[in-house]
């Protein structure tokens, strides 16, 4: 019975609207004919007498004698019929849009006698907005308990698209903004936090499942609502913070576990070396995880959030907190760059190298303690340069250029000075080797002449960047005639070419390659300069060791 009654009501509404449409169409046609007949009256008498035109008077007659007659019963009936037809269409049924368009045009053309505005604005549109509020308030209440964030926001966007299509089809264009505002308020603003926090199906789940299309829909709905957008920013920031907390906790647990394992196995020297290797490995894991995670959310910013500057700032702020919550972040970033420069660039294209450097600079930008990073970076760069461990000098120079742009020339002046020293030393070594002084040394000697103000004072353990650095005094060369002779000849040569300068030998910053013969077997060793002096003390004769 209810279905039959509803069908009857819809049919009655359609019949009423069709009748009014026909009546209105006939009236307009008649008035256009009368207007043409009385064209002279319109142009001469009506204009000079400041009276309404013949056509306008005809519209007033239709309004007063037809639409608003009998206490506006027809007007009320037409309005209710339009509202029921809109509701009927919202529930998935088809309506005669052409008829509705004609009726809406009638309300747009007929003026309100008291407000001097179209009846559409004063009579019809407020009713449409009011009915829409009630309808979508009920829709939101039902959906929020049944759907997760992806389904809910897609349905909301579908509703908005349908309403905008409805406006374009048979309502006035001016209705689109208030109607859209109503839908956004009832469907999104009222439930903004609740939508995002749906357990196992909210924004966290969307991030974890990389639902880019769903996030894009959600962002488009939230970005035009200031209060809701702040909720979106807050939940995004909280989610990233939770990821950072898990990452940091994992890092601490791994650090303590690996260090305890190393303390329980091996000699002191092995423990120190293993600790340094573990520190580097942990740095690589933490920085790589951080870069990888940032890459994911940066991708969300571009693909889901339309490159929004506000969302990018929100994501960056969350990562700034993560980075600076780790006291060792400056050292870890420098260790990561050190590993990249020594081995991480193998097989990488220029584009991939550029991407790695950009991410390193980004993390540096997030760091608050840039002075600490500068300290560690200088130490690691010095070792790479002195021990010739860097894969590419061009890559080193490229990164320093990026550091200069990011932090200013004062930040990189010493780094650039270190490179200049290495180049000057290479030129000086070439002159020395081609001179009589460099002939017949009995060994291959490479000397780096360093400007003290550019270079960090490095501790003897080249594997521990966390050790407090201190200048070490020069030591004796174990009275090895071969080495003493080479040092003396280079010092004399340098003094002759650089008068007024004094060389202070820093053996703690050097290394040596030795070929050591034990009986019939020969071993190649790479050791520090101090270790070389000690090994030479055990050489039975000069032929036992080759430098």
mmCIF file with all atom_site columns, N, CA, C and O in Angstrom, residues 398-448:
data_model
loop_
_atom_site.group_PDB
_atom_site.id
_atom_site.type_symbol
_atom_site.label_atom_id
_atom_site.label_alt_id
_atom_site.label_comp_id
_atom_site.label_asym_id
_atom_site.label_entity_id
_atom_site.label_seq_id
_atom_site.pdbx_PDB_ins_code
_atom_site.Cartn_x
_atom_site.Cartn_y
_atom_site.Cartn_z
_atom_site.occupancy
_atom_site.B_iso_or_equiv
_atom_site.pdbx_formal_charge
_atom_site.auth_seq_id
_atom_site.auth_comp_id
_atom_site.auth_asym_id
_atom_site.auth_atom_id
_atom_site.pdbx_PDB_model_num
ATOM 1   N N  . UNK A 1 398 ? 79.807  18.064 -5.804  1.00 0.00 ? 398 UNK A N  1
ATOM 2   C CA . UNK A 1 398 ? 78.382  18.348 -6.030  1.00 0.00 ? 398 UNK A CA 1
ATOM 3   C C  . UNK A 1 398 ? 77.643  18.496 -4.713  1.00 0.00 ? 398 UNK A C  1
ATOM 4   O O  . UNK A 1 398 ? 76.837  19.426 -4.533  1.00 0.00 ? 398 UNK A O  1
ATOM 5   N N  . UNK A 1 399 ? 77.922  17.585 -3.784  1.00 0.00 ? 399 UNK A N  1
ATOM 6   C CA . UNK A 1 399 ? 77.243  17.654 -2.491  1.00 0.00 ? 399 UNK A CA 1
ATOM 7   C C  . UNK A 1 399 ? 77.653  18.908 -1.733  1.00 0.00 ? 399 UNK A C  1
ATOM 8   O O  . UNK A 1 399 ? 76.808  19.557 -1.098  1.00 0.00 ? 399 UNK A O  1
ATOM 9   N N  . UNK A 1 400 ? 78.914  19.264 -1.799  1.00 0.00 ? 400 UNK A N  1
ATOM 10  C CA . UNK A 1 400 ? 79.358  20.478 -1.108  1.00 0.00 ? 400 UNK A CA 1
ATOM 11  C C  . UNK A 1 400 ? 78.690  21.717 -1.704  1.00 0.00 ? 400 UNK A C  1
ATOM 12  O O  . UNK A 1 400 ? 78.319  22.655 -0.983  1.00 0.00 ? 400 UNK A O  1
ATOM 13  N N  . UNK A 1 401 ? 78.490  21.716 -3.011  1.00 0.00 ? 401 UNK A N  1
ATOM 14  C CA . UNK A 1 401 ? 77.769  22.826 -3.649  1.00 0.00 ? 401 UNK A CA 1
ATOM 15  C C  . UNK A 1 401 ? 76.347  22.923 -3.118  1.00 0.00 ? 401 UNK A C  1
ATOM 16  O O  . UNK A 1 401 ? 75.834  24.018 -2.871  1.00 0.00 ? 401 UNK A O  1
ATOM 17  N N  . UNK A 1 402 ? 75.714  21.768 -2.924  1.00 0.00 ? 402 UNK A N  1
ATOM 18  C CA . UNK A 1 402 ? 74.352  21.757 -2.386  1.00 0.00 ? 402 UNK A CA 1
ATOM 19  C C  . UNK A 1 402 ? 74.343  22.221 -0.929  1.00 0.00 ? 402 UNK A C  1
ATOM 20  O O  . UNK A 1 402 ? 73.428  22.938 -0.497  1.00 0.00 ? 402 UNK A O  1
ATOM 21  N N  . UNK A 1 403 ? 75.369  21.815 -0.180  1.00 0.00 ? 403 UNK A N  1
ATOM 22  C CA . UNK A 1 403 ? 75.482  22.281 1.207   1.00 0.00 ? 403 UNK A CA 1
ATOM 23  C C  . UNK A 1 403 ? 75.672  23.793 1.258   1.00 0.00 ? 403 UNK A C  1
ATOM 24  O O  . UNK A 1 403 ? 75.136  24.475 2.140   1.00 0.00 ? 403 UNK A O  1
ATOM 25  N N  . UNK A 1 404 ? 76.413  24.310 0.310   1.00 0.00 ? 404 UNK A N  1
ATOM 26  C CA . UNK A 1 404 ? 76.658  25.754 0.249   1.00 0.00 ? 404 UNK A CA 1
ATOM 27  C C  . UNK A 1 404 ? 75.366  26.509 -0.019  1.00 0.00 ? 404 UNK A C  1
ATOM 28  O O  . UNK A 1 404 ? 75.099  27.552 0.594   1.00 0.00 ? 404 UNK A O  1
ATOM 29  N N  . UNK A 1 405 ? 74.566  25.979 -0.934  1.00 0.00 ? 405 UNK A N  1
ATOM 30  C CA . UNK A 1 405 ? 73.283  26.617 -1.244  1.00 0.00 ? 405 UNK A CA 1
ATOM 31  C C  . UNK A 1 405 ? 72.354  26.556 -0.036  1.00 0.00 ? 405 UNK A C  1
ATOM 32  O O  . UNK A 1 405 ? 71.649  27.516 0.276   1.00 0.00 ? 405 UNK A O  1
ATOM 33  N N  . UNK A 1 406 ? 72.366  25.411 0.654   1.00 0.00 ? 406 UNK A N  1
ATOM 34  C CA . UNK A 1 406 ? 71.455  25.208 1.772   1.00 0.00 ? 406 UNK A CA 1
ATOM 35  C C  . UNK A 1 406 ? 71.868  25.983 3.020   1.00 0.00 ? 406 UNK A C  1
ATOM 36  O O  . UNK A 1 406 ? 71.032  26.571 3.699   1.00 0.00 ? 406 UNK A O  1
ATOM 37  N N  . UNK A 1 407 ? 73.168  25.975 3.339   1.00 0.00 ? 407 UNK A N  1
ATOM 38  C CA . UNK A 1 407 ? 73.636  26.502 4.629   1.00 0.00 ? 407 UNK A CA 1
ATOM 39  C C  . UNK A 1 407 ? 74.477  27.774 4.509   1.00 0.00 ? 407 UNK A C  1
ATOM 40  O O  . UNK A 1 407 ? 74.844  28.357 5.540   1.00 0.00 ? 407 UNK A O  1
ATOM 41  N N  . UNK A 1 408 ? 74.840  28.155 3.306   1.00 0.00 ? 408 UNK A N  1
ATOM 42  C CA . UNK A 1 408 ? 75.649  29.351 3.146   1.00 0.00 ? 408 UNK A CA 1
ATOM 43  C C  . UNK A 1 408 ? 77.129  29.041 2.970   1.00 0.00 ? 408 UNK A C  1
ATOM 44  O O  . UNK A 1 408 ? 77.605  27.960 3.313   1.00 0.00 ? 408 UNK A O  1
ATOM 45  N N  . UNK A 1 409 ? 77.858  30.017 2.440   1.00 0.00 ? 409 UNK A N  1
ATOM 46  C CA . UNK A 1 409 ? 79.278  29.819 2.128   1.00 0.00 ? 409 UNK A CA 1
ATOM 47  C C  . UNK A 1 409 ? 80.127  29.627 3.376   1.00 0.00 ? 409 UNK A C  1
ATOM 48  O O  . UNK A 1 409 ? 81.158  28.958 3.340   1.00 0.00 ? 409 UNK A O  1
ATOM 49  N N  . UNK A 1 410 ? 79.715  30.220 4.502   1.00 0.00 ? 410 UNK A N  1
ATOM 50  C CA . UNK A 1 410 ? 80.496  30.080 5.731   1.00 0.00 ? 410 UNK A CA 1
ATOM 51  C C  . UNK A 1 410 ? 80.538  28.634 6.205   1.00 0.00 ? 410 UNK A C  1
ATOM 52  O O  . UNK A 1 410 ? 81.512  28.183 6.806   1.00 0.00 ? 410 UNK A O  1
ATOM 53  N N  . UNK A 1 411 ? 79.454  27.900 5.903   1.00 0.00 ? 411 UNK A N  1
ATOM 54  C CA . UNK A 1 411 ? 79.350  26.499 6.317   1.00 0.00 ? 411 UNK A CA 1
ATOM 55  C C  . UNK A 1 411 ? 80.350  25.625 5.560   1.00 0.00 ? 411 UNK A C  1
ATOM 56  O O  . UNK A 1 411 ? 80.865  24.646 6.107   1.00 0.00 ? 411 UNK A O  1
ATOM 57  N N  . UNK A 1 412 ? 80.625  25.974 4.312   1.00 0.00 ? 412 UNK A N  1
ATOM 58  C CA . UNK A 1 412 ? 81.437  25.097 3.461   1.00 0.00 ? 412 UNK A CA 1
ATOM 59  C C  . UNK A 1 412 ? 82.841  25.629 3.195   1.00 0.00 ? 412 UNK A C  1
ATOM 60  O O  . UNK A 1 412 ? 83.608  24.973 2.480   1.00 0.00 ? 412 UNK A O  1
ATOM 61  N N  . UNK A 1 413 ? 83.187  26.778 3.754   1.00 0.00 ? 413 UNK A N  1
ATOM 62  C CA . UNK A 1 413 ? 84.493  27.369 3.414   1.00 0.00 ? 413 UNK A CA 1
ATOM 63  C C  . UNK A 1 413 ? 85.648  26.445 3.803   1.00 0.00 ? 413 UNK A C  1
ATOM 64  O O  . UNK A 1 413 ? 86.638  26.306 3.063   1.00 0.00 ? 413 UNK A O  1
ATOM 65  N N  . UNK A 1 414 ? 85.533  25.776 4.943   1.00 0.00 ? 414 UNK A N  1
ATOM 66  C CA . UNK A 1 414 ? 86.596  24.864 5.365   1.00 0.00 ? 414 UNK A CA 1
ATOM 67  C C  . UNK A 1 414 ? 86.587  23.581 4.535   1.00 0.00 ? 414 UNK A C  1
ATOM 68  O O  . UNK A 1 414 ? 87.642  23.012 4.240   1.00 0.00 ? 414 UNK A O  1
ATOM 69  N N  . UNK A 1 415 ? 85.385  23.133 4.154   1.00 0.00 ? 415 UNK A N  1
ATOM 70  C CA . UNK A 1 415 ? 85.291  21.930 3.320   1.00 0.00 ? 415 UNK A CA 1
ATOM 71  C C  . UNK A 1 415 ? 85.947  22.180 1.964   1.00 0.00 ? 415 UNK A C  1
ATOM 72  O O  . UNK A 1 415 ? 86.677  21.333 1.444   1.00 0.00 ? 415 UNK A O  1
ATOM 73  N N  . UNK A 1 416 ? 85.698  23.352 1.408   1.00 0.00 ? 416 UNK A N  1
ATOM 74  C CA . UNK A 1 416 ? 86.322  23.704 0.132   1.00 0.00 ? 416 UNK A CA 1
ATOM 75  C C  . UNK A 1 416 ? 87.834  23.843 0.287   1.00 0.00 ? 416 UNK A C  1
ATOM 76  O O  . UNK A 1 416 ? 88.608  23.478 -0.611  1.00 0.00 ? 416 UNK A O  1
ATOM 77  N N  . UNK A 1 417 ? 88.249  24.357 1.457   1.00 0.00 ? 417 UNK A N  1
ATOM 78  C CA . UNK A 1 417 ? 89.684  24.465 1.724   1.00 0.00 ? 417 UNK A CA 1
ATOM 79  C C  . UNK A 1 417 ? 90.360  23.119 1.793   1.00 0.00 ? 417 UNK A C  1
ATOM 80  O O  . UNK A 1 417 ? 91.513  22.959 1.367   1.00 0.00 ? 417 UNK A O  1
ATOM 81  N N  . UNK A 1 418 ? 89.639  22.111 2.313   1.00 0.00 ? 418 UNK A N  1
ATOM 82  C CA . UNK A 1 418 ? 90.205  20.763 2.384   1.00 0.00 ? 418 UNK A CA 1
ATOM 83  C C  . UNK A 1 418 ? 90.461  20.214 0.977   1.00 0.00 ? 418 UNK A C  1
ATOM 84  O O  . UNK A 1 418 ? 91.510  19.616 0.713   1.00 0.00 ? 418 UNK A O  1
ATOM 85  N N  . UNK A 1 419 ? 89.527  20.420 0.081   1.00 0.00 ? 419 UNK A N  1
ATOM 86  C CA . UNK A 1 419 ? 89.728  19.973 -1.300  1.00 0.00 ? 419 UNK A CA 1
ATOM 87  C C  . UNK A 1 419 ? 90.889  20.716 -1.959  1.00 0.00 ? 419 UNK A C  1
ATOM 88  O O  . UNK A 1 419 ? 91.667  20.133 -2.718  1.00 0.00 ? 419 UNK A O  1
ATOM 89  N N  . UNK A 1 420 ? 90.999  21.994 -1.667  1.00 0.00 ? 420 UNK A N  1
ATOM 90  C CA . UNK A 1 420 ? 92.093  22.786 -2.242  1.00 0.00 ? 420 UNK A CA 1
ATOM 91  C C  . UNK A 1 420 ? 93.437  22.262 -1.745  1.00 0.00 ? 420 UNK A C  1
ATOM 92  O O  . UNK A 1 420 ? 94.415  22.170 -2.516  1.00 0.00 ? 420 UNK A O  1
ATOM 93  N N  . UNK A 1 421 ? 93.497  21.904 -0.467  1.00 0.00 ? 421 UNK A N  1
ATOM 94  C CA . UNK A 1 421 ? 94.734  21.336 0.081   1.00 0.00 ? 421 UNK A CA 1
ATOM 95  C C  . UNK A 1 421 ? 95.115  20.039 -0.616  1.00 0.00 ? 421 UNK A C  1
ATOM 96  O O  . UNK A 1 421 ? 96.296  19.802 -0.928  1.00 0.00 ? 421 UNK A O  1
ATOM 97  N N  . UNK A 1 422 ? 94.129  19.185 -0.866  1.00 0.00 ? 422 UNK A N  1
ATOM 98  C CA . UNK A 1 422 ? 94.400  17.901 -1.527  1.00 0.00 ? 422 UNK A CA 1
ATOM 99  C C  . UNK A 1 422 ? 94.939  18.136 -2.935  1.00 0.00 ? 422 UNK A C  1
ATOM 100 O O  . UNK A 1 422 ? 95.895  17.475 -3.381  1.00 0.00 ? 422 UNK A O  1
ATOM 101 N N  . UNK A 1 423 ? 94.357  19.088 -3.642  1.00 0.00 ? 423 UNK A N  1
ATOM 102 C CA . UNK A 1 423 ? 94.818  19.378 -5.001  1.00 0.00 ? 423 UNK A CA 1
ATOM 103 C C  . UNK A 1 423 ? 96.218  19.971 -4.982  1.00 0.00 ? 423 UNK A C  1
ATOM 104 O O  . UNK A 1 423 ? 97.088  19.590 -5.777  1.00 0.00 ? 423 UNK A O  1
ATOM 105 N N  . UNK A 1 424 ? 96.463  20.891 -4.050  1.00 0.00 ? 424 UNK A N  1
ATOM 106 C CA . UNK A 1 424 ? 97.797  21.500 -3.932  1.00 0.00 ? 424 UNK A CA 1
ATOM 107 C C  . UNK A 1 424 ? 98.833  20.445 -3.565  1.00 0.00 ? 424 UNK A C  1
ATOM 108 O O  . UNK A 1 424 ? 99.970  20.461 -4.081  1.00 0.00 ? 424 UNK A O  1
ATOM 109 N N  . UNK A 1 425 ? 98.433  19.533 -2.678  1.00 0.00 ? 425 UNK A N  1
ATOM 110 C CA . UNK A 1 425 ? 99.346  18.465 -2.276  1.00 0.00 ? 425 UNK A CA 1
ATOM 111 C C  . UNK A 1 425 ? 99.691  17.560 -3.458  1.00 0.00 ? 425 UNK A C  1
ATOM 112 O O  . UNK A 1 425 ? 100.839 17.116 -3.606  1.00 0.00 ? 425 UNK A O  1
ATOM 113 N N  . UNK A 1 426 ? 98.703  17.282 -4.306  1.00 0.00 ? 426 UNK A N  1
ATOM 114 C CA . UNK A 1 426 ? 98.952  16.447 -5.480  1.00 0.00 ? 426 UNK A CA 1
ATOM 115 C C  . UNK A 1 426 ? 99.942  17.127 -6.424  1.00 0.00 ? 426 UNK A C  1
ATOM 116 O O  . UNK A 1 426 ? 100.846 16.471 -6.976  1.00 0.00 ? 426 UNK A O  1
ATOM 117 N N  . UNK A 1 427 ? 99.786  18.436 -6.581  1.00 0.00 ? 427 UNK A N  1
ATOM 118 C CA . UNK A 1 427 ? 100.721 19.179 -7.441  1.00 0.00 ? 427 UNK A CA 1
ATOM 119 C C  . UNK A 1 427 ? 102.127 19.167 -6.839  1.00 0.00 ? 427 UNK A C  1
ATOM 120 O O  . UNK A 1 427 ? 103.124 18.978 -7.548  1.00 0.00 ? 427 UNK A O  1
ATOM 121 N N  . UNK A 1 428 ? 102.209 19.358 -5.520  1.00 0.00 ? 428 UNK A N  1
ATOM 122 C CA . UNK A 1 428 ? 103.504 19.362 -4.839  1.00 0.00 ? 428 UNK A CA 1
ATOM 123 C C  . UNK A 1 428 ? 104.160 17.978 -4.925  1.00 0.00 ? 428 UNK A C  1
ATOM 124 O O  . UNK A 1 428 ? 105.380 17.852 -5.149  1.00 0.00 ? 428 UNK A O  1
ATOM 125 N N  . UNK A 1 429 ? 103.361 16.917 -4.772  1.00 0.00 ? 429 UNK A N  1
ATOM 126 C CA . UNK A 1 429 ? 103.893 15.562 -4.848  1.00 0.00 ? 429 UNK A CA 1
ATOM 127 C C  . UNK A 1 429 ? 104.441 15.270 -6.244  1.00 0.00 ? 429 UNK A C  1
ATOM 128 O O  . UNK A 1 429 ? 105.485 14.626 -6.391  1.00 0.00 ? 429 UNK A O  1
ATOM 129 N N  . UNK A 1 430 ? 103.741 15.771 -7.254  1.00 0.00 ? 430 UNK A N  1
ATOM 130 C CA . UNK A 1 430 ? 104.216 15.571 -8.631  1.00 0.00 ? 430 UNK A CA 1
ATOM 131 C C  . UNK A 1 430 ? 105.561 16.256 -8.847  1.00 0.00 ? 430 UNK A C  1
ATOM 132 O O  . UNK A 1 430 ? 106.476 15.679 -9.470  1.00 0.00 ? 430 UNK A O  1
ATOM 133 N N  . UNK A 1 431 ? 105.708 17.473 -8.306  1.00 0.00 ? 431 UNK A N  1
ATOM 134 C CA . UNK A 1 431 ? 106.988 18.188 -8.425  1.00 0.00 ? 431 UNK A CA 1
ATOM 135 C C  . UNK A 1 431 ? 108.090 17.441 -7.678  1.00 0.00 ? 431 UNK A C  1
ATOM 136 O O  . UNK A 1 431 ? 109.223 17.307 -8.166  1.00 0.00 ? 431 UNK A O  1
ATOM 137 N N  . UNK A 1 432 ? 107.760 16.959 -6.481  1.00 0.00 ? 432 UNK A N  1
ATOM 138 C CA . UNK A 1 432 ? 108.749 16.256 -5.662  1.00 0.00 ? 432 UNK A CA 1
ATOM 139 C C  . UNK A 1 432 ? 109.218 14.974 -6.350  1.00 0.00 ? 432 UNK A C  1
ATOM 140 O O  . UNK A 1 432 ? 110.419 14.679 -6.419  1.00 0.00 ? 432 UNK A O  1
ATOM 141 N N  . UNK A 1 433 ? 108.280 14.195 -6.886  1.00 0.00 ? 433 UNK A N  1
ATOM 142 C CA . UNK A 1 433 ? 108.640 12.923 -7.522  1.00 0.00 ? 433 UNK A CA 1
ATOM 143 C C  . UNK A 1 433 ? 109.476 13.122 -8.785  1.00 0.00 ? 433 UNK A C  1
ATOM 144 O O  . UNK A 1 433 ? 110.281 12.258 -9.148  1.00 0.00 ? 433 UNK A O  1
ATOM 145 N N  . UNK A 1 434 ? 109.295 14.257 -9.452  1.00 0.00 ? 434 UNK A N  1
ATOM 146 C CA . UNK A 1 434 ? 110.063 14.515 -10.681 1.00 0.00 ? 434 UNK A CA 1
ATOM 147 C C  . UNK A 1 434 ? 111.395 15.218 -10.418 1.00 0.00 ? 434 UNK A C  1
ATOM 148 O O  . UNK A 1 434 ? 112.178 15.441 -11.332 1.00 0.00 ? 434 UNK A O  1
ATOM 149 N N  . UNK A 1 435 ? 111.628 15.551 -9.157  1.00 0.00 ? 435 UNK A N  1
ATOM 150 C CA . UNK A 1 435 ? 112.872 16.230 -8.794  1.00 0.00 ? 435 UNK A CA 1
ATOM 151 C C  . UNK A 1 435 ? 113.908 15.207 -8.309  1.00 0.00 ? 435 UNK A C  1
ATOM 152 O O  . UNK A 1 435 ? 113.562 14.070 -7.965  1.00 0.00 ? 435 UNK A O  1
ATOM 153 N N  . UNK A 1 436 ? 115.181 15.587 -8.244  1.00 0.00 ? 436 UNK A N  1
ATOM 154 C CA . UNK A 1 436 ? 116.216 14.676 -7.698  1.00 0.00 ? 436 UNK A CA 1
ATOM 155 C C  . UNK A 1 436 ? 115.932 14.244 -6.269  1.00 0.00 ? 436 UNK A C  1
ATOM 156 O O  . UNK A 1 436 ? 116.276 13.132 -5.860  1.00 0.00 ? 436 UNK A O  1
ATOM 157 N N  . UNK A 1 437 ? 115.280 15.130 -5.522  1.00 0.00 ? 437 UNK A N  1
ATOM 158 C CA . UNK A 1 437 ? 114.994 14.802 -4.115  1.00 0.00 ? 437 UNK A CA 1
ATOM 159 C C  . UNK A 1 437 ? 114.069 13.605 -3.994  1.00 0.00 ? 437 UNK A C  1
ATOM 160 O O  . UNK A 1 437 ? 114.125 12.856 -3.010  1.00 0.00 ? 437 UNK A O  1
ATOM 161 N N  . UNK A 1 438 ? 113.201 13.427 -4.981  1.00 0.00 ? 438 UNK A N  1
ATOM 162 C CA . UNK A 1 438 ? 112.237 12.342 -4.897  1.00 0.00 ? 438 UNK A CA 1
ATOM 163 C C  . UNK A 1 438 ? 112.701 11.053 -5.506  1.00 0.00 ? 438 UNK A C  1
ATOM 164 O O  . UNK A 1 438 ? 111.977 10.051 -5.473  1.00 0.00 ? 438 UNK A O  1
ATOM 165 N N  . UNK A 1 439 ? 113.908 11.057 -6.055  1.00 0.00 ? 439 UNK A N  1
ATOM 166 C CA . UNK A 1 439 ? 114.420 9.846  -6.707  1.00 0.00 ? 439 UNK A CA 1
ATOM 167 C C  . UNK A 1 439 ? 115.090 8.920  -5.692  1.00 0.00 ? 439 UNK A C  1
ATOM 168 O O  . UNK A 1 439 ? 115.764 9.376  -4.762  1.00 0.00 ? 439 UNK A O  1
ATOM 169 N N  . UNK A 1 440 ? 114.927 7.606  -5.890  1.00 0.00 ? 440 UNK A N  1
ATOM 170 C CA . UNK A 1 440 ? 115.612 6.614  -5.075  1.00 0.00 ? 440 UNK A CA 1
ATOM 171 C C  . UNK A 1 440 ? 115.220 6.589  -3.622  1.00 0.00 ? 440 UNK A C  1
ATOM 172 O O  . UNK A 1 440 ? 116.048 6.332  -2.752  1.00 0.00 ? 440 UNK A O  1
ATOM 173 N N  . UNK A 1 441 ? 113.948 6.852  -3.315  1.00 0.00 ? 441 UNK A N  1
ATOM 174 C CA . UNK A 1 441 ? 113.514 6.836  -1.914  1.00 0.00 ? 441 UNK A CA 1
ATOM 175 C C  . UNK A 1 441 ? 113.416 5.415  -1.361  1.00 0.00 ? 441 UNK A C  1
ATOM 176 O O  . UNK A 1 441 ? 113.508 5.195  -0.160  1.00 0.00 ? 441 UNK A O  1
ATOM 177 N N  . UNK A 1 442 ? 113.165 4.461  -2.235  1.00 0.00 ? 442 UNK A N  1
ATOM 178 C CA . UNK A 1 442 ? 112.995 3.086  -1.773  1.00 0.00 ? 442 UNK A CA 1
ATOM 179 C C  . UNK A 1 442 ? 111.594 2.778  -1.326  1.00 0.00 ? 442 UNK A C  1
ATOM 180 O O  . UNK A 1 442 ? 111.326 1.687  -0.806  1.00 0.00 ? 442 UNK A O  1
ATOM 181 N N  . UNK A 1 443 ? 110.688 3.726  -1.492  1.00 0.00 ? 443 UNK A N  1
ATOM 182 C CA . UNK A 1 443 ? 109.287 3.504  -1.133  1.00 0.00 ? 443 UNK A CA 1
ATOM 183 C C  . UNK A 1 443 ? 108.431 4.528  -1.894  1.00 0.00 ? 443 UNK A C  1
ATOM 184 O O  . UNK A 1 443 ? 108.933 5.535  -2.388  1.00 0.00 ? 443 UNK A O  1
ATOM 185 N N  . UNK A 1 444 ? 107.139 4.236  -1.997  1.00 0.00 ? 444 UNK A N  1
ATOM 186 C CA . UNK A 1 444 ? 106.193 5.194  -2.579  1.00 0.00 ? 444 UNK A CA 1
ATOM 187 C C  . UNK A 1 444 ? 105.588 6.003  -1.449  1.00 0.00 ? 444 UNK A C  1
ATOM 188 O O  . UNK A 1 444 ? 104.905 5.453  -0.576  1.00 0.00 ? 444 UNK A O  1
ATOM 189 N N  . UNK A 1 445 ? 105.859 7.289  -1.454  1.00 0.00 ? 445 UNK A N  1
ATOM 190 C CA . UNK A 1 445 ? 105.367 8.144  -0.373  1.00 0.00 ? 445 UNK A CA 1
ATOM 191 C C  . UNK A 1 445 ? 104.425 9.203  -0.937  1.00 0.00 ? 445 UNK A C  1
ATOM 192 O O  . UNK A 1 445 ? 104.743 9.885  -1.915  1.00 0.00 ? 445 UNK A O  1
ATOM 193 N N  . UNK A 1 446 ? 103.256 9.310  -0.317  1.00 0.00 ? 446 UNK A N  1
ATOM 194 C CA . UNK A 1 446 ? 102.278 10.321 -0.697  1.00 0.00 ? 446 UNK A CA 1
ATOM 195 C C  . UNK A 1 446 ? 102.054 11.226 0.500   1.00 0.00 ? 446 UNK A C  1
ATOM 196 O O  . UNK A 1 446 ? 101.632 10.754 1.564   1.00 0.00 ? 446 UNK A O  1
ATOM 197 N N  . UNK A 1 447 ? 102.344 12.480 0.341   1.00 0.00 ? 447 UNK A N  1
ATOM 198 C CA . UNK A 1 447 ? 102.251 13.437 1.445   1.00 0.00 ? 447 UNK A CA 1
ATOM 199 C C  . UNK A 1 447 ? 101.126 14.428 1.163   1.00 0.00 ? 447 UNK A C  1
ATOM 200 O O  . UNK A 1 447 ? 101.050 15.004 0.078   1.00 0.00 ? 447 UNK A O  1
ATOM 201 N N  . UNK A 1 448 ? 100.235 14.596 2.139   1.00 0.00 ? 448 UNK A N  1
ATOM 202 C CA . UNK A 1 448 ? 99.184  15.610 2.047   1.00 0.00 ? 448 UNK A CA 1
ATOM 203 C C  . UNK A 1 448 ? 99.554  16.745 2.995   1.00 0.00 ? 448 UNK A C  1
ATOM 204 O O  . UNK A 1 448 ? 99.708  16.529 4.210   1.00 0.00 ? 448 UNK A O  1
#
